[in-house]
Every structure is written in C-alpha cells, then in structure tokens.
Amino acid sequence: MLLEKYPEEVKQILSKYPPEGKRSAVMPLLYLAQREEGYLTKSAMQDVAKIVGITETDVAALVGFYTLFHDKKDGKYRMQVCTDLPCALRGADKFLEELCGNLGIKVGETTEDGFITVEAVTCLAGCDKAPMFQTQGPDGIKYHENMTVDRTLELISVLRKSGREVK
Amino acid sequence: MAHLLLRQREIPDISELDIYKKNDGFAAFKNAVTKMSPAQVTDVVKNSGLRGRGGAGFPTGMKWAFIDNKNWPHYVVANADESEPGTFKDREIMEGNPFQFLEGLAIASYAVGANVAYVYLRGEFWQLAAFLDEKIAEMEAAGLLGDKLFGGEYSLRIHTHLGAGAYICGEETALLESLEGKRGQPRVRPPFPPAFGLYGKPTVINNVETFANVPLILLKGADWYKSMGTADSAGVKVFSLSGRVRKPGNYELPFGTTFRDLIYTHGGGVQDSRSVKAIMAAGASSSLILVDNDKVLDTPMDYASVRALGADLGSASVIVIDDTVSMDWLVNKTVHFFRHESCGKCTPCREGTYWMSTIIERIHGGEGTTGDVDLLLNVAKQMQGKCLCALGEFSTMAVVSGIERFPQDFRKAVTPAPPLYAMQNAEGADAERV
C-alpha cells in the first residue's frame, strides 16, 4: 500500500496543491507508485485513486494517455531513443538500428534477461546532442547525449554489474 | 555582447545562489515588492515590448494585464514542457541560470497578485525538476520565497510539477488540465486562462525564457530592452540550432540576426560543406522555407520577416536541412510525430494525422501514386482552420509547404495515378478513401 509504504512522500506531494486541487497529486503519486516495479499494477492504481478521491477508471485513463507511465512489466531499464526529425538528421535512426542489432532485439522488445527494453520515442529536447536517449528505471529518468553504440553498450554493462545508474 | 539569459557562458557558477546575488540577483524582485505596485511592474514589462518566447509571440505585459481582478486567488504557471522537435533552450536556461528564471517567475507572480506559482516541466526533465526543487529550497531558506517577503505583506511559494510525456501539454490549456491531474487535452477557448485558468481561477502562463527576461527588464528599464532587436520583435532570443550544421546548440542573439549569421558565423556552416536546401524556423511545426537563392539566408530572424517568407519564427528552433534530404522522408518524420502526439479530442486532428501518416508512409515507401500526393495535400488543407488547438494546424505545415515548395521530391517517389483516379479528381469528385 502506497500510503503505508511512503507516508512522508505522499504527504509532501499532497501539500503542494490546494484542497480544491487535490486531484493534481495523481501524476506525482503515479510516479511514486511506479518507482519500484517500473510499471503500475492494478492495485497500485487503486491505491492512487483512493488517495486522490477519483475513480480507478480515471487513473487508468491517465496511465494510457501519458507515455512515461507503464501498465505492463518490461525491462528493468528502458532505453528511449529519440528518432524525431532533428535527431534523425544526426543519425539517430542508424544508431537505434545498430543498437538493437547488437542487443539482438527489435525496437520495442526486451533483452532475454529482462534487463533492457529499447524504445523509439518522440523529441526529448536534446536535438543538438544526438544521437541521444533517456533511461527510465528504478533511479528515475536520466539523459545520455552525444552517444555512440559502443558507449551505450558500455553503459549497459556497467548497469548490469552495478544494478544502478552512476551519476 | 555578454549573454543576458545564458549568463552561465560568462559566469559558470551563476546557478549558485550567492554568485547569482552578487550579480544583481533578486535586486529586481526585492525592488518590485518593496517599491513598486503590481500595476507598475506590469507596465514596465508592457513597455519593454517583450513577447512570449514559447512560440506564439503574444505581448507578455498585455497578458499579465488581462488577469481578472474580480476573481481570486490567482496563479502563475511556468511552461517548462519544452517538447517541440528542435527546441532545447529552456532546458539550458533552467540548468545553467535557474535563479534568473525563478526570479522572473516570482516577479510575474507579484505583478498579478499570485501567492502560488507552479513550474510545469515535461516528465523527461526529472533530474532538472529535482535540481529546481533544490534551488527553490535555497530561495526559501534565504527569505526570497515564503511568507511576508522583505518585511512586507506579499507571500509566495513555488512548486515544481512533472508531466509524463505528452507534447500537447505545451499548449497552455492542455497544460492546465494536466496540472489538474487530467489527461492533457486542450480546453475550448474563450475563456482564456487570465479569466479561467488553473482550478478555474485567473492564471498567467508564460514560457521559461519569457520569465528569464523579466529581471533584467526591471533592473535596466524598458527602453534599454527595446534598444535591442527590431521594432516588431524587441530584445534577445535564444535560438536553438539543430540539423545538418557543424555546431548545433543554443545561440543567444538579438532578434533580427540573419539566418546566414546563425548558420554560418555561429553554427560553423553546413556539415560536409553541403548547401542549405530548406529551413524550419519553428521546429517540426514550421512551414518549410525554400532556400533557392542567397537572399533567403539574409532574411532577418524576427516575427514579421520570417512571416514574409511564408513561415513562422515560433520558438526560434532552427532546423537546417541540406540538399541530401528528400522532403518525402522529412514529412514522413514530422507527420508521424504529430500522429503520435495528437491528443484525440477533436476529430480533424485525430483522424487527419492518422490519414496523413498512412498516405505519406505509402509515398515514402515507394508504393504511392501521384494521386496520393494530391490526396495528402487535400487532407492537410481540409484540416486547416478546423482543429481545436494549434497542434492540428502545425501538423499540416510541413506537409503543405513540402508538397507546394518541393514538388519534385514527392513526384520522384511515386508512380502515375491510375486513369480512373485521375479522372475522378479532375472532376472534383471526392477522392476515394484509401
């Protein structure tokens, strides 16, 4: 249960908004609920709905709408590579293809050990430093810019060894 | 000239509170709260000619003056949802010079009588939000935020709020919906946010860069600010330069700087010394500017001059396209972006972006006919003027300008239409649905 597990965090989140705006806490709470498993279980969504005072359906509608919320388990880390126009003009499509080739997966798939899911995403506001991607995982969201396939594979092996992102 | 917004380029530690304070930091905010009325603050900003830096270019002071003083409380929201492909300036401002942005936000809050302000950041700026939280906490500890500031009656709190991955939340009413914990779908306007905003209360929303200009305008005066840039577009702007240039990045320059200056003097020229084929001046939402002669590159980058080229300056996100790029590939990219980001609320955008992506995919994949090019143009033009917000309109810009200004790129990608189709189209019959 979210409230029992993170009472301080929940309280802090709710304190940001006026009483009439309690619903504003729903997205911060979803991030909190997603932190451990990397996706939102049905019971986590129920928890959030109860804290905020909206229906489970309302919460599910948000999870479906926003791309950073996930309702199924994928890799521990998601590598979300931007392939929009400015990045594509700097070789992002080729980078993504080679990265997937090296990992032996297709875009959208997860490595066999369940560690990395590679996704193509829309603009991340890092256009001048392409190829670039963000990792979304237990340590939050981090940017990796001016990347090469070699450096990305290195990052993955560091992640596999340490189990977490180093700053 | 020293930077006014990206001051970290000269003062690397300006993100530290004591360094920022040593460089006139918070002098403008203190002066406003202790010596000026809110209306006086708004007047200075109005007289400076500052226009919104998020893309629409609306006069900032006028927006503040629209706030409904019969309905309280008021809110101020900073739009830090920066998501336009080709735009990456707000991120650098917030990372490098966070206090100047926060001070501008605080001054705006004072000017419209708001005691609570929110910074709505795109969810991907997760690290940046944590960084801003630290900076806000430092301001609170230093008595720059909180109750009864500078010994007076004015109180202010600032909170960050993360989105979760939706381009549409950059549209101000969709942003408000999202901040209220709903799906980010634009509201029907009017009423506009200064009358009906966050939680139904009067709200001013400005872009991060807009706020970052405000402290200096108050310190040095409206006339000083107006002396930079052009008559139509006062001041300086951070241009995000990307695409096929040698040195992509953010360049803070006065409005009216030419494309040539930006691309060649600052950006180091085109990669592999190729020539510029087209420019998108407002990110993926832009019409494609055809660069077929030298004069185009000598166009000054201000709102009016870029409009005269049949395009918009928008948020000044300049994507450089060289002569190796075919426009059917480019339009395939932009249309897929908008199809993905369409919020689904209004039919023309939801269906239009779907059909445009289906058709351009066929054309780009070499399976299209000339009829498909006509059909794509037809769908795009039918969307124009019919969508609930600007996203739908923006999705058609590269399509229409691409087909009209670079017809050869589409022609070479397709085979002639079958005779029956060509006949139907010639008679003005509705194109057969594909």
Coordinates of C-alpha atoms in Angstrom, one line a residue:
Chain A
M1 CA 0.0 0.0 0.0
L2 CA 1.4 3.3 -1.2
L3 CA 0.2 5.3 1.8
E4 CA 1.6 2.9 4.3
K5 CA 4.9 2.5 2.5
Y6 CA 5.6 6.1 1.7
P7 CA 3.6 8.2 4.2
E8 CA 6.1 11.2 4.1
E9 CA 6.3 11.3 0.3
V10 CA 2.5 11.1 -0.1
K11 CA 2.1 13.9 2.4
Q12 CA 4.7 16.1 0.8
I13 CA 3.1 15.6 -2.7
L14 CA -0.4 16.5 -1.4
S15 CA 0.9 19.6 0.3
K16 CA 1.8 21.2 -3.0
Y17 CA -1.8 21.7 -4.1
P18 CA -4.8 23.5 -2.6
P19 CA -7.7 21.4 -1.2
E20 CA -9.8 22.0 -4.3
G21 CA -6.9 20.8 -6.4
K22 CA -6.2 17.5 -4.7
R23 CA -6.5 15.7 -8.0
S24 CA -3.3 17.4 -9.1
A25 CA -1.4 14.9 -6.9
V26 CA -2.4 12.0 -9.2
M27 CA 0.6 12.1 -11.5
P28 CA 3.2 12.6 -8.9
L29 CA 1.7 9.7 -7.0
L30 CA 1.8 7.5 -10.1
Y31 CA 5.5 8.2 -10.4
L32 CA 5.9 7.2 -6.8
A33 CA 3.8 4.0 -7.3
Q34 CA 5.8 3.1 -10.4
R35 CA 9.2 3.6 -8.7
E36 CA 9.8 0.0 -7.5
E37 CA 8.4 -2.3 -10.1
G38 CA 8.9 0.0 -13.2
Y39 CA 5.2 -0.3 -14.0
L40 CA 1.8 0.3 -12.4
T41 CA -0.1 -2.7 -11.1
K42 CA -3.8 -2.7 -10.8
S43 CA -3.6 -2.4 -7.0
A44 CA -1.2 0.5 -7.3
M45 CA -3.7 2.3 -9.5
Q46 CA -6.4 1.6 -7.0
D47 CA -4.3 3.0 -4.2
V48 CA -3.7 6.2 -6.1
A49 CA -7.3 6.5 -7.0
K50 CA -8.3 6.2 -3.3
I51 CA -5.8 8.7 -2.0
V52 CA -6.8 11.3 -4.6
G53 CA -10.5 10.5 -4.5
I54 CA -11.1 9.7 -8.1
T55 CA -12.2 6.5 -9.8
E56 CA -9.9 3.7 -10.9
T57 CA -11.0 4.3 -14.5
D58 CA -9.9 8.0 -14.3
V59 CA -6.4 6.8 -13.2
A60 CA -6.2 4.1 -15.9
A61 CA -7.2 6.8 -18.5
L62 CA -4.1 8.8 -17.4
V63 CA -1.8 5.8 -17.5
G64 CA -3.0 5.2 -21.0
F65 CA -2.6 8.8 -22.1
Y66 CA 0.9 9.6 -20.8
T67 CA 3.8 7.8 -22.3
L68 CA 6.0 7.7 -19.2
F69 CA 3.5 5.6 -17.3
H70 CA 3.5 1.9 -18.0
D71 CA 0.9 -0.7 -17.2
K72 CA 3.0 -3.8 -18.0
K73 CA 6.3 -5.1 -16.9
D74 CA 9.2 -4.6 -19.4
G75 CA 12.9 -4.4 -18.9
K76 CA 14.3 -3.1 -15.7
Y77 CA 15.7 -0.2 -17.7
R78 CA 14.0 1.4 -20.7
M79 CA 16.3 3.0 -23.2
Q80 CA 14.2 5.5 -25.0
V81 CA 15.9 6.7 -28.1
C82 CA 14.7 9.9 -29.8
T83 CA 14.3 9.4 -33.6
D84 CA 12.5 12.7 -34.4
L85 CA 13.5 14.9 -37.2
P86 CA 16.4 16.8 -35.7
C87 CA 17.9 13.7 -34.2
A88 CA 17.3 11.7 -37.4
L89 CA 19.2 14.4 -39.3
R90 CA 22.2 13.5 -37.0
G91 CA 22.0 9.7 -37.4
A92 CA 19.5 8.6 -34.7
D93 CA 17.8 6.0 -36.9
K94 CA 21.1 4.3 -37.7
F95 CA 22.1 4.4 -34.1
L96 CA 18.9 2.8 -33.0
E97 CA 19.1 0.1 -35.6
E98 CA 22.7 -0.8 -34.7
L99 CA 22.0 -0.7 -31.0
C100 CA 19.1 -3.1 -31.5
G101 CA 21.3 -5.3 -33.7
N102 CA 23.9 -5.5 -31.0
L103 CA 21.4 -6.4 -28.4
G104 CA 19.7 -8.9 -30.6
I105 CA 16.2 -7.4 -30.3
K106 CA 13.8 -5.3 -32.3
V107 CA 12.6 -1.8 -31.3
G108 CA 10.1 -2.2 -28.6
E109 CA 11.5 -5.5 -27.4
T110 CA 13.3 -6.5 -24.2
T111 CA 16.5 -8.4 -23.9
E112 CA 16.2 -12.0 -22.9
D113 CA 17.4 -11.4 -19.3
G114 CA 14.6 -8.8 -18.9
F115 CA 17.1 -6.0 -18.3
I116 CA 16.8 -3.6 -21.2
T117 CA 13.8 -2.6 -23.3
V118 CA 14.7 -0.4 -26.3
E119 CA 12.0 2.0 -27.5
A120 CA 11.9 4.8 -30.1
V121 CA 10.3 7.9 -28.7
T122 CA 9.5 11.5 -29.8
C123 CA 11.5 14.6 -29.1
L124 CA 13.4 14.8 -25.7
A125 CA 14.8 18.3 -26.1
G126 CA 18.3 17.1 -26.8
C127 CA 18.4 17.8 -30.5
D128 CA 21.9 19.3 -30.6
K129 CA 23.4 16.3 -28.8
A130 CA 22.0 13.5 -31.0
P131 CA 22.2 10.5 -31.0
M132 CA 20.7 10.6 -27.5
F133 CA 18.3 8.7 -25.3
Q134 CA 17.0 8.6 -21.8
T135 CA 16.9 5.7 -19.5
Q136 CA 13.8 5.2 -17.4
G137 CA 14.4 2.8 -14.5
P138 CA 14.4 2.5 -10.7
D139 CA 16.7 5.5 -10.3
G140 CA 14.3 7.8 -12.3
I141 CA 14.9 9.3 -15.7
K142 CA 18.4 10.2 -17.0
Y143 CA 19.7 11.7 -20.2
H144 CA 22.5 10.3 -22.2
E145 CA 23.7 12.5 -25.0
N146 CA 26.2 12.5 -27.9
M147 CA 26.1 8.7 -27.7
T148 CA 27.7 6.0 -29.8
V149 CA 26.7 2.4 -29.9
D150 CA 29.9 1.4 -28.2
R151 CA 29.4 3.8 -25.3
T152 CA 25.8 2.7 -25.0
L153 CA 26.9 -1.0 -24.7
E154 CA 29.4 0.1 -22.1
L155 CA 26.7 1.8 -20.1
I156 CA 24.6 -1.3 -20.3
S157 CA 27.4 -3.5 -19.0
V158 CA 28.0 -1.0 -16.1
L159 CA 24.3 -1.1 -15.3
R160 CA 24.2 -4.8 -15.3
K161 CA 27.2 -5.0 -12.9
S162 CA 26.1 -2.3 -10.5
G163 CA 22.4 -2.7 -10.8
R164 CA 22.0 1.1 -10.9
E165 CA 22.9 4.3 -12.7
V166 CA 26.0 6.1 -11.7
K167 CA 25.9 9.9 -11.9
Chain B
M1 CA 28.0 41.2 -26.1
A2 CA 27.7 39.3 -22.8
H3 CA 24.8 36.9 -22.6
L4 CA 21.7 38.2 -20.8
L5 CA 19.9 34.9 -20.5
L6 CA 22.6 32.2 -20.9
R7 CA 24.7 34.1 -18.4
Q8 CA 26.4 30.8 -17.4
R9 CA 28.5 31.2 -20.5
E10 CA 30.4 34.1 -18.8
I11 CA 29.6 33.3 -15.2
P12 CA 29.8 29.5 -14.9
D13 CA 28.6 29.4 -11.2
I14 CA 25.6 31.6 -11.6
S15 CA 23.5 28.6 -10.7
E16 CA 24.8 29.2 -7.1
L17 CA 22.6 31.5 -5.1
D18 CA 25.5 33.7 -3.7
I19 CA 27.0 34.1 -7.1
Y20 CA 23.7 35.0 -8.6
K21 CA 23.1 37.5 -5.9
K22 CA 26.5 39.1 -6.4
N23 CA 25.5 39.6 -10.0
D24 CA 22.4 41.7 -9.2
G25 CA 20.3 38.6 -8.5
F26 CA 17.0 39.2 -6.8
A27 CA 17.5 43.0 -6.8
A28 CA 14.7 43.4 -9.2
F29 CA 12.3 41.2 -7.3
K30 CA 13.1 43.0 -4.0
N31 CA 12.7 46.4 -5.6
A32 CA 9.4 45.4 -7.2
V33 CA 7.9 44.0 -3.9
T34 CA 9.2 46.8 -1.7
K35 CA 8.9 49.9 -4.0
M36 CA 6.5 49.2 -6.9
S37 CA 2.9 48.4 -7.3
P38 CA 1.9 45.3 -9.2
A39 CA 0.5 47.5 -12.0
Q40 CA 3.8 49.4 -12.3
V41 CA 5.6 46.2 -12.7
T42 CA 3.2 45.1 -15.5
D43 CA 3.6 48.5 -17.2
V44 CA 7.4 48.2 -17.4
V45 CA 7.1 44.8 -19.0
K46 CA 4.4 46.1 -21.3
N47 CA 6.6 49.0 -22.4
S48 CA 9.6 46.7 -23.0
G49 CA 7.9 45.1 -25.9
L50 CA 8.7 41.6 -24.5
R51 CA 6.7 38.9 -26.4
G52 CA 6.1 35.3 -25.3
R53 CA 9.0 33.1 -26.2
G54 CA 7.1 29.8 -26.3
G55 CA 6.1 30.2 -30.0
A56 CA 3.0 32.4 -30.2
G57 CA 4.8 35.7 -29.5
F58 CA 2.0 37.2 -27.6
P59 CA 2.9 40.5 -25.8
T60 CA 3.8 39.5 -22.2
G61 CA 2.7 42.6 -20.3
M62 CA -0.6 42.6 -22.1
K63 CA -1.2 39.0 -21.0
W64 CA -0.5 40.0 -17.4
A65 CA -2.8 43.0 -17.6
F66 CA -5.7 40.7 -18.7
I67 CA -5.8 38.9 -15.4
D68 CA -9.3 39.1 -13.9
N69 CA -9.1 41.1 -10.6
K70 CA -12.6 40.3 -9.6
N71 CA -11.9 36.6 -9.1
W72 CA -9.3 35.2 -6.6
P73 CA -6.9 33.5 -6.0
H74 CA -4.6 34.0 -8.9
Y75 CA -2.0 31.6 -10.2
V76 CA 1.1 31.8 -12.3
V77 CA 2.4 28.8 -14.2
A78 CA 5.8 28.5 -16.0
N79 CA 5.5 26.4 -19.1
A80 CA 8.6 24.2 -19.0
D81 CA 7.1 21.5 -21.1
E82 CA 9.6 22.1 -23.9
S83 CA 8.7 19.4 -26.4
E84 CA 8.9 20.9 -29.9
P85 CA 11.3 18.9 -32.1
G86 CA 14.2 21.2 -32.5
T87 CA 13.7 23.2 -29.2
F88 CA 16.1 22.8 -26.3
K89 CA 16.6 26.3 -25.0
D90 CA 14.5 26.3 -21.8
R91 CA 16.4 23.3 -20.5
E92 CA 19.7 25.1 -20.9
I93 CA 18.3 28.2 -19.2
M94 CA 17.0 26.3 -16.3
E95 CA 20.1 24.1 -15.9
G96 CA 22.6 27.0 -16.2
N97 CA 20.8 30.1 -14.9
P98 CA 18.0 28.7 -12.8
F99 CA 17.6 31.7 -10.4
Q100 CA 17.1 34.2 -13.2
F101 CA 14.2 32.2 -14.4
L102 CA 12.8 31.7 -10.9
E103 CA 13.2 35.4 -10.2
G104 CA 11.3 36.3 -13.3
L105 CA 8.6 33.9 -12.2
A106 CA 8.5 35.5 -8.8
I107 CA 8.2 39.0 -10.3
A108 CA 5.4 37.9 -12.6
S109 CA 3.6 36.4 -9.6
Y110 CA 3.9 39.6 -7.7
A111 CA 2.6 41.6 -10.7
V112 CA -0.6 39.6 -11.0
G113 CA -1.1 39.0 -7.2
A114 CA -0.4 35.3 -7.2
N115 CA 0.8 33.7 -3.9
V116 CA 1.4 30.3 -5.5
A117 CA 3.2 29.5 -8.8
Y118 CA 3.9 26.2 -10.5
V119 CA 6.7 25.2 -12.8
Y120 CA 5.2 22.5 -15.1
L121 CA 8.1 20.5 -16.5
R122 CA 7.9 17.7 -19.0
G123 CA 8.3 14.4 -17.3
E124 CA 11.5 13.7 -19.1
F125 CA 13.1 16.7 -17.1
W126 CA 13.0 14.5 -14.0
Q127 CA 16.6 15.4 -13.0
L128 CA 16.0 19.0 -13.8
A129 CA 12.9 19.1 -11.6
A130 CA 14.9 17.8 -8.7
F131 CA 17.6 20.4 -9.3
L132 CA 15.0 23.2 -9.4
D133 CA 13.5 21.9 -6.1
E134 CA 16.9 22.4 -4.5
K135 CA 17.1 25.9 -5.9
I136 CA 13.6 26.7 -4.6
A137 CA 14.5 25.4 -1.2
E138 CA 17.6 27.6 -1.2
M139 CA 15.4 30.6 -2.0
E140 CA 13.1 29.7 0.9
A141 CA 16.0 29.5 3.3
A142 CA 17.3 32.9 2.1
G143 CA 13.9 34.5 2.6
L144 CA 13.3 35.0 -1.1
L145 CA 10.2 32.8 -1.0
G146 CA 7.7 32.2 1.8
D147 CA 5.5 34.4 3.9
K148 CA 5.8 38.2 4.3
L149 CA 8.7 38.7 2.0
F150 CA 11.1 41.6 2.6
G151 CA 9.1 42.6 5.7
G152 CA 6.0 43.4 3.6
E153 CA 2.7 41.7 3.1
Y154 CA 3.5 39.7 0.0
S155 CA 3.9 35.9 0.2
L156 CA 4.9 33.5 -2.5
R157 CA 5.5 29.7 -2.9
I158 CA 6.8 28.0 -6.0
H159 CA 6.3 24.3 -6.7
T160 CA 7.5 22.1 -9.5
H161 CA 5.2 19.6 -11.2
L162 CA 6.2 16.9 -13.6
G163 CA 4.2 16.0 -16.7
A164 CA 4.6 12.4 -18.0
G165 CA 5.3 12.5 -21.7
A166 CA 2.8 14.4 -23.9
Y167 CA 3.8 17.1 -26.4
I168 CA 0.2 18.5 -26.3
C169 CA 0.8 19.7 -22.7
G170 CA 2.9 22.6 -24.1
E171 CA -0.5 24.0 -25.2
E172 CA -1.4 26.2 -22.3
T173 CA -4.9 24.9 -21.6
A174 CA -3.9 21.3 -22.1
L175 CA -1.1 22.0 -19.6
L176 CA -3.6 23.3 -17.1
E177 CA -5.7 20.2 -17.5
S178 CA -2.6 18.0 -16.9
L179 CA -1.6 20.1 -13.9
E180 CA -5.1 19.5 -12.5
G181 CA -4.5 15.7 -12.8
K182 CA -6.4 15.1 -16.0
R183 CA -5.5 14.0 -19.5
G184 CA -3.7 16.8 -21.3
Q185 CA -6.4 17.8 -23.7
P186 CA -6.9 21.5 -24.7
R187 CA -9.9 23.4 -23.5
V188 CA -12.4 25.2 -25.7
R189 CA -11.4 28.9 -25.6
P190 CA -12.6 31.5 -24.7
P191 CA -12.5 31.8 -21.8
F192 CA -8.7 32.2 -21.8
P193 CA -6.5 31.4 -18.7
P194 CA -6.3 35.0 -17.4
A195 CA -10.1 34.7 -16.8
F196 CA -10.4 30.9 -16.3
G197 CA -7.2 29.1 -15.7
L198 CA -5.9 26.7 -13.1
Y199 CA -8.7 25.3 -10.9
G200 CA -10.9 27.7 -12.8
K201 CA -9.1 30.7 -11.4
P202 CA -7.3 33.6 -13.2
T203 CA -3.9 32.3 -14.4
V204 CA -1.0 33.6 -16.3
I205 CA 1.1 31.1 -18.2
N206 CA 4.4 32.0 -19.7
N207 CA 7.4 30.2 -21.2
V208 CA 10.6 29.7 -19.2
E209 CA 12.6 32.0 -21.5
T210 CA 10.0 34.7 -21.2
F211 CA 10.3 34.8 -17.4
A212 CA 14.1 34.8 -17.7
N213 CA 14.0 38.1 -19.5
V214 CA 11.9 39.8 -16.8
P215 CA 14.5 40.5 -14.0
L216 CA 16.8 42.4 -16.4
I217 CA 13.9 44.4 -17.9
L218 CA 13.0 45.6 -14.4
L219 CA 16.6 46.4 -13.5
K220 CA 17.6 48.2 -16.7
G221 CA 14.3 49.5 -17.9
A222 CA 12.0 49.1 -20.8
D223 CA 13.9 51.5 -23.1
W224 CA 17.1 49.5 -22.6
Y225 CA 15.4 46.3 -23.6
K226 CA 13.7 47.9 -26.6
S227 CA 17.0 49.1 -27.9
M228 CA 17.9 45.5 -28.8
G229 CA 16.3 43.5 -31.5
T230 CA 13.9 45.1 -34.0
A231 CA 10.8 47.3 -33.7
D232 CA 8.5 44.4 -34.1
S233 CA 10.5 41.9 -32.0
A234 CA 12.3 43.6 -29.1
G235 CA 15.2 42.1 -27.2
V236 CA 17.3 39.0 -27.4
K237 CA 16.3 35.4 -28.2
V238 CA 17.8 32.0 -27.6
F239 CA 17.9 30.3 -31.0
S240 CA 18.1 26.5 -30.9
L241 CA 20.1 25.5 -33.9
S242 CA 19.9 21.8 -35.0
G243 CA 20.0 19.6 -38.0
R244 CA 22.8 19.4 -40.6
V245 CA 25.1 22.1 -39.1
R246 CA 28.6 21.7 -37.8
K247 CA 28.0 23.3 -34.4
P248 CA 24.4 22.7 -33.3
G249 CA 23.4 24.3 -30.0
N250 CA 21.8 27.3 -28.4
Y251 CA 22.8 30.8 -29.5
E252 CA 21.5 33.9 -27.7
L253 CA 21.3 36.7 -30.3
P254 CA 19.3 39.8 -30.9
F255 CA 16.1 39.4 -32.9
G256 CA 16.9 40.4 -36.5
T257 CA 20.1 38.4 -36.8
T258 CA 20.1 36.7 -40.2
F259 CA 19.8 33.0 -40.9
R260 CA 23.2 33.2 -42.5
D261 CA 24.8 34.6 -39.4
L262 CA 23.2 32.0 -37.2
I263 CA 24.1 29.0 -39.5
Y264 CA 27.5 30.1 -40.8
T265 CA 29.0 32.5 -38.3
H266 CA 27.7 30.8 -35.1
G267 CA 26.8 27.3 -36.3
G268 CA 30.0 26.7 -38.3
G269 CA 28.2 26.1 -41.6
V270 CA 26.6 23.0 -43.1
Q271 CA 28.0 19.6 -42.5
D272 CA 30.3 18.3 -45.3
S273 CA 30.0 21.8 -46.8
R274 CA 26.7 20.9 -48.5
S275 CA 24.2 23.6 -49.3
V276 CA 21.1 24.6 -47.4
K277 CA 18.0 23.2 -49.1
A278 CA 15.4 24.3 -46.6
I279 CA 15.0 25.8 -43.1
M280 CA 12.4 25.1 -40.5
A281 CA 12.4 28.1 -38.2
A282 CA 9.9 26.9 -35.6
G283 CA 10.8 23.3 -35.2
A284 CA 8.6 20.5 -36.6
S285 CA 5.6 22.8 -36.6
S286 CA 7.2 25.0 -39.3
S287 CA 6.4 25.5 -42.9
L288 CA 9.5 24.6 -44.9
I289 CA 11.3 27.7 -46.0
L290 CA 12.7 27.1 -49.5
V291 CA 16.3 28.3 -49.8
D292 CA 16.7 28.6 -53.5
N293 CA 18.7 31.9 -53.5
D294 CA 21.1 33.8 -51.3
K295 CA 18.6 36.4 -50.3
V296 CA 16.6 33.9 -48.2
L297 CA 19.6 33.3 -46.0
D298 CA 19.9 37.0 -45.5
T299 CA 16.5 37.3 -44.0
P300 CA 16.5 38.7 -40.5
M301 CA 15.0 36.4 -37.9
D302 CA 12.2 38.4 -36.4
Y303 CA 8.5 37.6 -36.4
A304 CA 7.5 39.8 -39.3
S305 CA 10.4 39.0 -41.6
V306 CA 10.0 35.2 -41.3
R307 CA 6.3 35.5 -41.8
A308 CA 7.0 37.3 -45.1
L309 CA 8.8 34.1 -46.2
G310 CA 5.5 32.1 -45.7
A311 CA 6.6 30.6 -42.4
D312 CA 6.8 31.5 -38.7
L313 CA 9.6 32.1 -36.3
G314 CA 7.7 30.5 -33.4
S315 CA 10.1 29.4 -30.7
A316 CA 13.0 30.1 -33.0
S317 CA 14.1 26.4 -33.3
V318 CA 16.0 26.5 -36.5
I319 CA 16.4 23.1 -38.1
V320 CA 18.8 23.1 -41.1
I321 CA 18.0 20.8 -43.9
D322 CA 20.7 20.2 -46.5
D323 CA 20.5 19.0 -50.1
T324 CA 20.9 15.4 -49.2
V325 CA 17.4 15.3 -47.6
S326 CA 14.3 14.4 -49.6
M327 CA 11.1 16.1 -48.4
D328 CA 9.0 12.9 -48.5
W329 CA 11.3 11.5 -45.9
L330 CA 11.1 14.7 -43.8
V331 CA 7.3 14.9 -44.0
N332 CA 7.1 11.2 -43.0
K333 CA 9.0 12.1 -39.9
T334 CA 7.0 15.2 -38.9
V335 CA 3.6 13.6 -39.6
H336 CA 4.4 10.6 -37.5
F337 CA 5.4 12.8 -34.7
F338 CA 2.1 14.7 -34.8
R339 CA 0.1 11.5 -35.2
H340 CA 1.7 10.1 -32.1
E341 CA 1.1 13.4 -30.1
S342 CA -2.4 14.2 -31.3
C343 CA -4.5 14.1 -28.1
G344 CA -7.5 12.6 -29.8
K345 CA -10.0 15.2 -28.5
C346 CA -11.0 16.8 -31.9
T347 CA -11.8 14.8 -35.0
P348 CA -9.9 16.8 -37.7
C349 CA -6.6 16.3 -35.8
R350 CA -7.1 12.8 -34.6
E351 CA -8.3 11.5 -38.0
G352 CA -6.3 13.9 -40.1
T353 CA -3.0 13.0 -38.6
Y354 CA -3.8 9.3 -38.9
W355 CA -4.7 9.6 -42.6
M356 CA -1.7 11.9 -43.4
S357 CA 0.7 9.3 -41.8
T358 CA -0.9 6.4 -43.7
I359 CA -0.6 8.2 -47.0
I360 CA 2.9 9.7 -46.6
E361 CA 4.1 6.3 -45.4
R362 CA 2.9 4.8 -48.7
I363 CA 4.5 7.6 -50.7
H364 CA 7.8 7.4 -48.8
G365 CA 7.8 3.6 -49.0
G366 CA 7.7 3.9 -52.9
E367 CA 4.1 2.5 -53.1
G368 CA 2.3 5.7 -53.7
T369 CA 0.8 7.2 -56.8
T370 CA 0.6 10.9 -57.9
G371 CA -3.0 10.7 -56.7
D372 CA -1.7 10.0 -53.2
V373 CA 0.3 13.3 -53.3
D374 CA -2.9 15.2 -54.2
L375 CA -4.8 13.3 -51.6
L376 CA -2.3 14.1 -48.9
L377 CA -2.4 17.8 -49.8
N378 CA -6.2 17.6 -49.8
V379 CA -6.3 16.1 -46.3
A380 CA -3.9 18.6 -44.9
K381 CA -5.8 21.5 -46.3
Q382 CA -9.1 20.2 -45.0
M383 CA -7.7 20.1 -41.5
Q384 CA -6.5 23.7 -41.6
G385 CA -8.7 26.1 -39.6
K386 CA -10.8 23.3 -38.2
C387 CA -8.8 21.9 -35.2
L388 CA -9.4 22.7 -31.6
C389 CA -5.8 23.8 -30.9
A390 CA -2.7 24.7 -32.8
L391 CA -1.3 21.1 -32.8
G392 CA -3.6 20.0 -35.7
E393 CA -2.7 23.1 -37.7
F394 CA 1.0 22.6 -37.1
S395 CA 0.9 19.1 -38.3
T396 CA -0.1 20.3 -41.8
M397 CA 2.6 23.0 -42.1
A398 CA 5.4 20.8 -43.4
V399 CA 3.0 18.7 -45.5
V400 CA 1.5 21.6 -47.4
S401 CA 4.8 23.7 -47.7
G402 CA 6.7 20.5 -48.6
I403 CA 4.4 19.5 -51.4
E404 CA 4.0 23.0 -52.8
R405 CA 7.6 24.2 -52.5
F406 CA 9.4 20.9 -53.2
P407 CA 7.0 19.1 -55.6
Q408 CA 9.9 17.2 -57.3
D409 CA 10.7 15.3 -54.1
F410 CA 7.3 13.9 -54.0
R411 CA 6.9 13.3 -57.7
K412 CA 10.0 11.2 -57.9
A413 CA 8.8 9.0 -55.0
V414 CA 5.5 8.0 -56.7
T415 CA 4.2 6.4 -59.9
P416 CA 1.5 8.0 -62.1
A417 CA -2.1 7.6 -60.7
P418 CA -4.3 5.0 -62.5
P419 CA -6.5 6.7 -65.1
L420 CA -9.8 6.3 -63.3
Y421 CA -8.5 8.0 -60.2
A422 CA -7.0 10.9 -62.2
M423 CA -10.4 11.4 -63.9
Q424 CA -12.4 11.5 -60.6
N425 CA -10.0 14.0 -59.2
A426 CA -10.2 16.2 -62.2
E427 CA -13.9 16.3 -61.9
G428 CA -13.6 17.4 -58.3
A429 CA -15.2 14.3 -57.0
D430 CA -14.2 13.2 -53.5
A431 CA -11.0 11.3 -53.5
E432 CA -11.7 7.6 -52.8
R433 CA -10.8 6.7 -49.3
V434 CA -7.7 4.6 -49.2

